[in-house]
CSV table of N, CA and C in Angstrom, one decimal:
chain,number,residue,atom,x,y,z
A,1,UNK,N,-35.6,-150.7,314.4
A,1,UNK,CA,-34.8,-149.6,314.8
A,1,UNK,C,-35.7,-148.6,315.6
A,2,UNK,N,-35.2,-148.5,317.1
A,2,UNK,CA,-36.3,-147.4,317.6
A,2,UNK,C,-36.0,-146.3,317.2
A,3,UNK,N,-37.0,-145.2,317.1
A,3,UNK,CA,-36.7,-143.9,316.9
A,3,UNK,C,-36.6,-143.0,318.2
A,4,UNK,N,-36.0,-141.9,318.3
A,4,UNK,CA,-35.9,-141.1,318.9
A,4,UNK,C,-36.7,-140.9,320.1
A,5,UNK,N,-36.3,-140.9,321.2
A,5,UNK,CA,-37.1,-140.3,322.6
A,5,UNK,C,-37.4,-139.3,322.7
A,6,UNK,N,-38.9,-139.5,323.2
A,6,UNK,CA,-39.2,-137.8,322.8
A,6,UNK,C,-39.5,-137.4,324.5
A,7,UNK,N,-38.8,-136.2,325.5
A,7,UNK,CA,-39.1,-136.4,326.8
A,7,UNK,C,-40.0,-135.1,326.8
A,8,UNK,N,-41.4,-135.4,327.0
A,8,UNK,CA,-42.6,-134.2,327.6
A,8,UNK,C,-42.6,-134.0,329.2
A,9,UNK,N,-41.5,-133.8,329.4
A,9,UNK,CA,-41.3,-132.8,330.5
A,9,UNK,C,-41.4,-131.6,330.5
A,10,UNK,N,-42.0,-131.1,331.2
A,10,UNK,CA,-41.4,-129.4,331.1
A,10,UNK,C,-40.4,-128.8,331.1
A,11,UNK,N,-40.2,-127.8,330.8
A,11,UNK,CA,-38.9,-126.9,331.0
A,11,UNK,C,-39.1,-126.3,332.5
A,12,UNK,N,-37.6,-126.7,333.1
A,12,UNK,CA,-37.9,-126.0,334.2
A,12,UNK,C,-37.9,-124.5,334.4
A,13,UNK,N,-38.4,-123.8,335.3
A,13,UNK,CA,-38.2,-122.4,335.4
A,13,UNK,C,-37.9,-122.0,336.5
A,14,UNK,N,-37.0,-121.0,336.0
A,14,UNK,CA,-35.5,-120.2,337.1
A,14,UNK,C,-36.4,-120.1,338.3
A,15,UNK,N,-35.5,-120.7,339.4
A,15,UNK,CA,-36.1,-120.5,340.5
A,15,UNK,C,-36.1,-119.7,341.4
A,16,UNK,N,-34.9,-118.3,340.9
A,16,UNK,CA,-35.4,-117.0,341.9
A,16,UNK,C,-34.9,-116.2,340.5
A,17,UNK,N,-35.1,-114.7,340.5
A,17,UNK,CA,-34.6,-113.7,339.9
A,17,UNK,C,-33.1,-113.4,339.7
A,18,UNK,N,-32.4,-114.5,341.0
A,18,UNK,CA,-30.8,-114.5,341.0
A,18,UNK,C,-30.3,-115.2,339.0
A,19,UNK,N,-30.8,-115.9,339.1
A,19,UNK,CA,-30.3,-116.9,337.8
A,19,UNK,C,-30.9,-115.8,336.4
A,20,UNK,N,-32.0,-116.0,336.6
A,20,UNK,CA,-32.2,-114.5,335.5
A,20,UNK,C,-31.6,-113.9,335.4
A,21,UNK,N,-30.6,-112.5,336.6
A,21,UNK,CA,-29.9,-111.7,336.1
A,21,UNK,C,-28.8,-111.8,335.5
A,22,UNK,N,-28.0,-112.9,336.0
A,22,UNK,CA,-26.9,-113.7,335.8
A,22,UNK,C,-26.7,-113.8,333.9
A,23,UNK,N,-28.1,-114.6,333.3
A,23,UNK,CA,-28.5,-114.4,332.2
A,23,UNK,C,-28.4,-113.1,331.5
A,24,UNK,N,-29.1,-111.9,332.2
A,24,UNK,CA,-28.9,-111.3,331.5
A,24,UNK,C,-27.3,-110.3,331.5
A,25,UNK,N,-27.0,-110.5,333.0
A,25,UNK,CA,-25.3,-109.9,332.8
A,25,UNK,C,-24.7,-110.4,332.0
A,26,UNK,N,-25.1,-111.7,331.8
A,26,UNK,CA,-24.2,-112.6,330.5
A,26,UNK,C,-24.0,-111.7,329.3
A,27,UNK,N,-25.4,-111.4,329.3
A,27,UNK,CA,-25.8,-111.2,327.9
A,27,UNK,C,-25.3,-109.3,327.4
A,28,UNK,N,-25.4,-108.8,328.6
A,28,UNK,CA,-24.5,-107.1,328.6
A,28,UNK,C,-23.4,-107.4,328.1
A,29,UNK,N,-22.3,-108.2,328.4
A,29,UNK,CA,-21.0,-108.7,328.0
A,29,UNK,C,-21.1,-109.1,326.8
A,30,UNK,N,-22.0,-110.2,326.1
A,30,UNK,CA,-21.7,-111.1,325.0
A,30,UNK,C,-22.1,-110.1,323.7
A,31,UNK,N,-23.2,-109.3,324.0
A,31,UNK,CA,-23.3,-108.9,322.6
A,31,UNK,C,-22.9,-107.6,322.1
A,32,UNK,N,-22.3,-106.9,322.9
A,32,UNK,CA,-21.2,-106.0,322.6
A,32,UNK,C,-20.0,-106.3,321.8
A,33,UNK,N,-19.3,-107.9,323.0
A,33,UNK,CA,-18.6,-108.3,322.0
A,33,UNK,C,-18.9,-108.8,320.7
A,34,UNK,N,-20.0,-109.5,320.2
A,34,UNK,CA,-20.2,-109.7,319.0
A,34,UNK,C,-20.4,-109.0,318.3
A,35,UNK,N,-21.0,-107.4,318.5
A,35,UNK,CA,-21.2,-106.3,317.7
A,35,UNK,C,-19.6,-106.2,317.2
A,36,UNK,N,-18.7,-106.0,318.3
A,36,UNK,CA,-17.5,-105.5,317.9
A,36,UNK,C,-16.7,-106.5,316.4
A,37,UNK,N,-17.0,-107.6,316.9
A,37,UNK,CA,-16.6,-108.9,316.4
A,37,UNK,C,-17.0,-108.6,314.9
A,38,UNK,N,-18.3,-108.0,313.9
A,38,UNK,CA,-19.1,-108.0,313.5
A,38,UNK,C,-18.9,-106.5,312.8
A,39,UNK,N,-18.1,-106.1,313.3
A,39,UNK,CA,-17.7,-104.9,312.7
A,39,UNK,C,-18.3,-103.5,313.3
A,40,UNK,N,-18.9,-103.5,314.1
A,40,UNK,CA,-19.4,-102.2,314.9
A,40,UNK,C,-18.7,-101.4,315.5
A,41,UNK,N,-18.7,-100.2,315.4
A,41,UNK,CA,-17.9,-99.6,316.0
A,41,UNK,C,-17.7,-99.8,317.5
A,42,UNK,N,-16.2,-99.3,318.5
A,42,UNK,CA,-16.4,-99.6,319.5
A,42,UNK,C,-17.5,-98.5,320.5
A,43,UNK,N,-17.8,-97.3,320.0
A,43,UNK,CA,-18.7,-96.5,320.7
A,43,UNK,C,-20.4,-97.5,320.4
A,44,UNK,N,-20.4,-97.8,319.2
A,44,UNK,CA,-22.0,-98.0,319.1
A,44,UNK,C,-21.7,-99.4,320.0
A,45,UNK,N,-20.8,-100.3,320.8
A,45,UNK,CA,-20.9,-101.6,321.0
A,45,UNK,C,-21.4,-101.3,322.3
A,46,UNK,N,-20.4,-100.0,323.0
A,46,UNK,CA,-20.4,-99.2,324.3
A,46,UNK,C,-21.6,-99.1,325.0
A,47,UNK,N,-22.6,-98.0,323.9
A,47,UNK,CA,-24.0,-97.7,323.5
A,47,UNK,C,-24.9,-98.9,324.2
A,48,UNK,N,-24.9,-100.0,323.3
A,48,UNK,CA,-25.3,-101.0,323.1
A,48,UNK,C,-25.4,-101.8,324.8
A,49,UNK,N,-23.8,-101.5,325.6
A,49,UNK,CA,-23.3,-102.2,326.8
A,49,UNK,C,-24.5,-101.2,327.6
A,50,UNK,N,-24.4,-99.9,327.5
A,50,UNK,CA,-24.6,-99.0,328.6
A,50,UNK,C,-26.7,-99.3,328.7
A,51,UNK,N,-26.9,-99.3,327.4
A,51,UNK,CA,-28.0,-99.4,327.0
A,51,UNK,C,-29.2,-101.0,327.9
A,52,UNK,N,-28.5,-102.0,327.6
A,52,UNK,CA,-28.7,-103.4,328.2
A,52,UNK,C,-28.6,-103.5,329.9
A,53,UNK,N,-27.6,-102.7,330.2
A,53,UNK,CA,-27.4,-102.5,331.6
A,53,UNK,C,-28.4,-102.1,332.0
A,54,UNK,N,-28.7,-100.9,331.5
A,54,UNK,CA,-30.0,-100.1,332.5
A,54,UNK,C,-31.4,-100.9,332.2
A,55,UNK,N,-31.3,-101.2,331.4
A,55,UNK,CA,-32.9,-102.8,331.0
A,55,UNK,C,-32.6,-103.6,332.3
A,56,UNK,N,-31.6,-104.4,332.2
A,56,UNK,CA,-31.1,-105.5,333.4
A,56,UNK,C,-31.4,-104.7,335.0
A,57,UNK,N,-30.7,-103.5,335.0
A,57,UNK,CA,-30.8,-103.0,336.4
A,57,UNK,C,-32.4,-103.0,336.4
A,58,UNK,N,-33.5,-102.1,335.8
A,58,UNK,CA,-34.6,-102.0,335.7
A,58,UNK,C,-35.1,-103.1,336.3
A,59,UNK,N,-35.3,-104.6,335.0
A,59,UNK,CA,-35.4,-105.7,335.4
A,59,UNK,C,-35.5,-106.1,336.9
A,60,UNK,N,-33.9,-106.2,337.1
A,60,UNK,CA,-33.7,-106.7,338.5
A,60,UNK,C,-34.4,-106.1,339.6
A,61,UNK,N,-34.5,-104.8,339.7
A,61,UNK,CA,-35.2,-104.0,340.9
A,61,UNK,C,-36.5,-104.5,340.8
A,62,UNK,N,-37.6,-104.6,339.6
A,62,UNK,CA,-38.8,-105.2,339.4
A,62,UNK,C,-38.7,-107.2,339.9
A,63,UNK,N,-38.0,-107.5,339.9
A,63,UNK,CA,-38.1,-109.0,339.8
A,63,UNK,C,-37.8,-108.6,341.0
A,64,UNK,N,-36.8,-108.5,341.9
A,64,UNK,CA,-37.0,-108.6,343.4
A,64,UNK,C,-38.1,-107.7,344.2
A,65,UNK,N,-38.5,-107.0,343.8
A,65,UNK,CA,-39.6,-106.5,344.2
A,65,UNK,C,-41.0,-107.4,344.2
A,66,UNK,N,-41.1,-108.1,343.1
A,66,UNK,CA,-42.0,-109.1,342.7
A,66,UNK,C,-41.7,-110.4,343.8
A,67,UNK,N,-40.7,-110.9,343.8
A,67,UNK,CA,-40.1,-111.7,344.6
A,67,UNK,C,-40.6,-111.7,346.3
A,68,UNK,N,-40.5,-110.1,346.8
A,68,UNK,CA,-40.4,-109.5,347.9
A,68,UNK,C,-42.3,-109.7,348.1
A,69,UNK,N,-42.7,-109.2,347.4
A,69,UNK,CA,-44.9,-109.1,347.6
A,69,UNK,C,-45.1,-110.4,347.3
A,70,UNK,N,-44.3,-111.5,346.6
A,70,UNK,CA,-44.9,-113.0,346.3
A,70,UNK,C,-44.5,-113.5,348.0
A,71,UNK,N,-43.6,-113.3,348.8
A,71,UNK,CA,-42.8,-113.6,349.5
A,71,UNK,C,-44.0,-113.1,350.8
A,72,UNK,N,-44.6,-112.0,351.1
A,72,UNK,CA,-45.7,-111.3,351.8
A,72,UNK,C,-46.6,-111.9,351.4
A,73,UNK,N,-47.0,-112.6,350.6
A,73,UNK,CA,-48.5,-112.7,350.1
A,73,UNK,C,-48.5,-114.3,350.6
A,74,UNK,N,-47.6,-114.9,350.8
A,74,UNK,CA,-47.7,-116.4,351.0
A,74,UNK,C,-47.7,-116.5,352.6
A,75,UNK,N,-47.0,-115.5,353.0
A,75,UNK,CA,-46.5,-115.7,354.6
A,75,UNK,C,-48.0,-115.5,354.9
A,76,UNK,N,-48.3,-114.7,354.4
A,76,UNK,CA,-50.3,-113.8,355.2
A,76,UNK,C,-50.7,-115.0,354.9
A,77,UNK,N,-51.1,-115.6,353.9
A,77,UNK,CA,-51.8,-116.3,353.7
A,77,UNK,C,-52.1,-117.4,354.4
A,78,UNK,N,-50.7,-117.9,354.8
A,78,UNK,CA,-50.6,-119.5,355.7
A,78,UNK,C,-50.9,-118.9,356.9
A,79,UNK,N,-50.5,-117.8,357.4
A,79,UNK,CA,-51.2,-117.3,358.7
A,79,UNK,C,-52.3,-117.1,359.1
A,80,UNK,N,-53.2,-117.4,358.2
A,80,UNK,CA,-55.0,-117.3,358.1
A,80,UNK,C,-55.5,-118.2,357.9
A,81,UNK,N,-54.4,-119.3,356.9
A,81,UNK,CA,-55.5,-120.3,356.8
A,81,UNK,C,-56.1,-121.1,357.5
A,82,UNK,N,-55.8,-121.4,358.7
A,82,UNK,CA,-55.7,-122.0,360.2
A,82,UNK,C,-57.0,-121.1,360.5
A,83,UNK,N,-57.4,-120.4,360.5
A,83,UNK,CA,-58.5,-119.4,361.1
A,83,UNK,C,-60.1,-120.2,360.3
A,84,UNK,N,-60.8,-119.9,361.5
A,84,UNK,CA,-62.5,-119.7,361.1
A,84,UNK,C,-63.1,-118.7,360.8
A,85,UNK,N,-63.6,-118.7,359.6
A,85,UNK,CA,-64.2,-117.1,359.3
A,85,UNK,C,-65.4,-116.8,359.2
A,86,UNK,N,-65.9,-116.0,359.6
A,86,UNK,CA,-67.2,-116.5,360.2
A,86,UNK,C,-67.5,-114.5,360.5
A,87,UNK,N,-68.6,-114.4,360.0
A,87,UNK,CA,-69.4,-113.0,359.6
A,87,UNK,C,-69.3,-112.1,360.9
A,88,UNK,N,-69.5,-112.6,362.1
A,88,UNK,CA,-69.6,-112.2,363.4
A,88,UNK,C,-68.6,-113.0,364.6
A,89,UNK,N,-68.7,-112.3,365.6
A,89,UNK,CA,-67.8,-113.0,366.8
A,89,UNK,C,-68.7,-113.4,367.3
A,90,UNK,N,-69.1,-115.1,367.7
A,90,UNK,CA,-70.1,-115.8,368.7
A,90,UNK,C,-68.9,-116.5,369.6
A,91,UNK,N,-69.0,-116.0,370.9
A,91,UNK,CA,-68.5,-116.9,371.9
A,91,UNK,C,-68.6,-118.6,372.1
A,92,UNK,N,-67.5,-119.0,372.1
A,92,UNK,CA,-67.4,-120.3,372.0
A,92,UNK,C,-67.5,-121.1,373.6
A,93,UNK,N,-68.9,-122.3,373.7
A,93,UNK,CA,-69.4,-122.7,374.7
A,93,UNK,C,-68.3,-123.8,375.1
């Protein structure tokens, strides 16, 4: 009887900051309502809504920003690699 497959793959990871927020707007919505669900009042669920939002917004502005300098830093980069560097300018014979 074989046992179990075990797959050592990695986990893949989100491939822009789009799917992350997504995540966490999920998450502004779901646990308010479970608070409520759970017996919390609807002000402290509110709290809780208004509270996650401004994390997420935070978030988001940092992750596309991060996004935006990863985005700069690769374009320079390939734009140079092509180059000879070299301490001084010697005219080429």
């Amino acid at each position: 009887m074989p046992g179990p497959r075990h797959s050592f793959e990695p986990r893949t990871v989100p491939d822009s900051a789009s799917e992350v927020i997504r995540w966490a707007a999920f998450s502004c919505v779901l646990v308010p309502v479970v608070l409520v669900w759970y017996g919390t009042s609807l002000a402290g669920a509110a709290g809780a809504a208004l509270g996650l939002v401004a994390v997420t917004t935070a978030c988001r502005v940092l992750l596309r920003r991060s996004e935006r300098c990863a985005a700069r830093c690769a374009q320079r980069s390939g734009t140079q690699s092509g180059r000879r560097h070299t301490r001084r300018r010697t005219p080429v014979d």
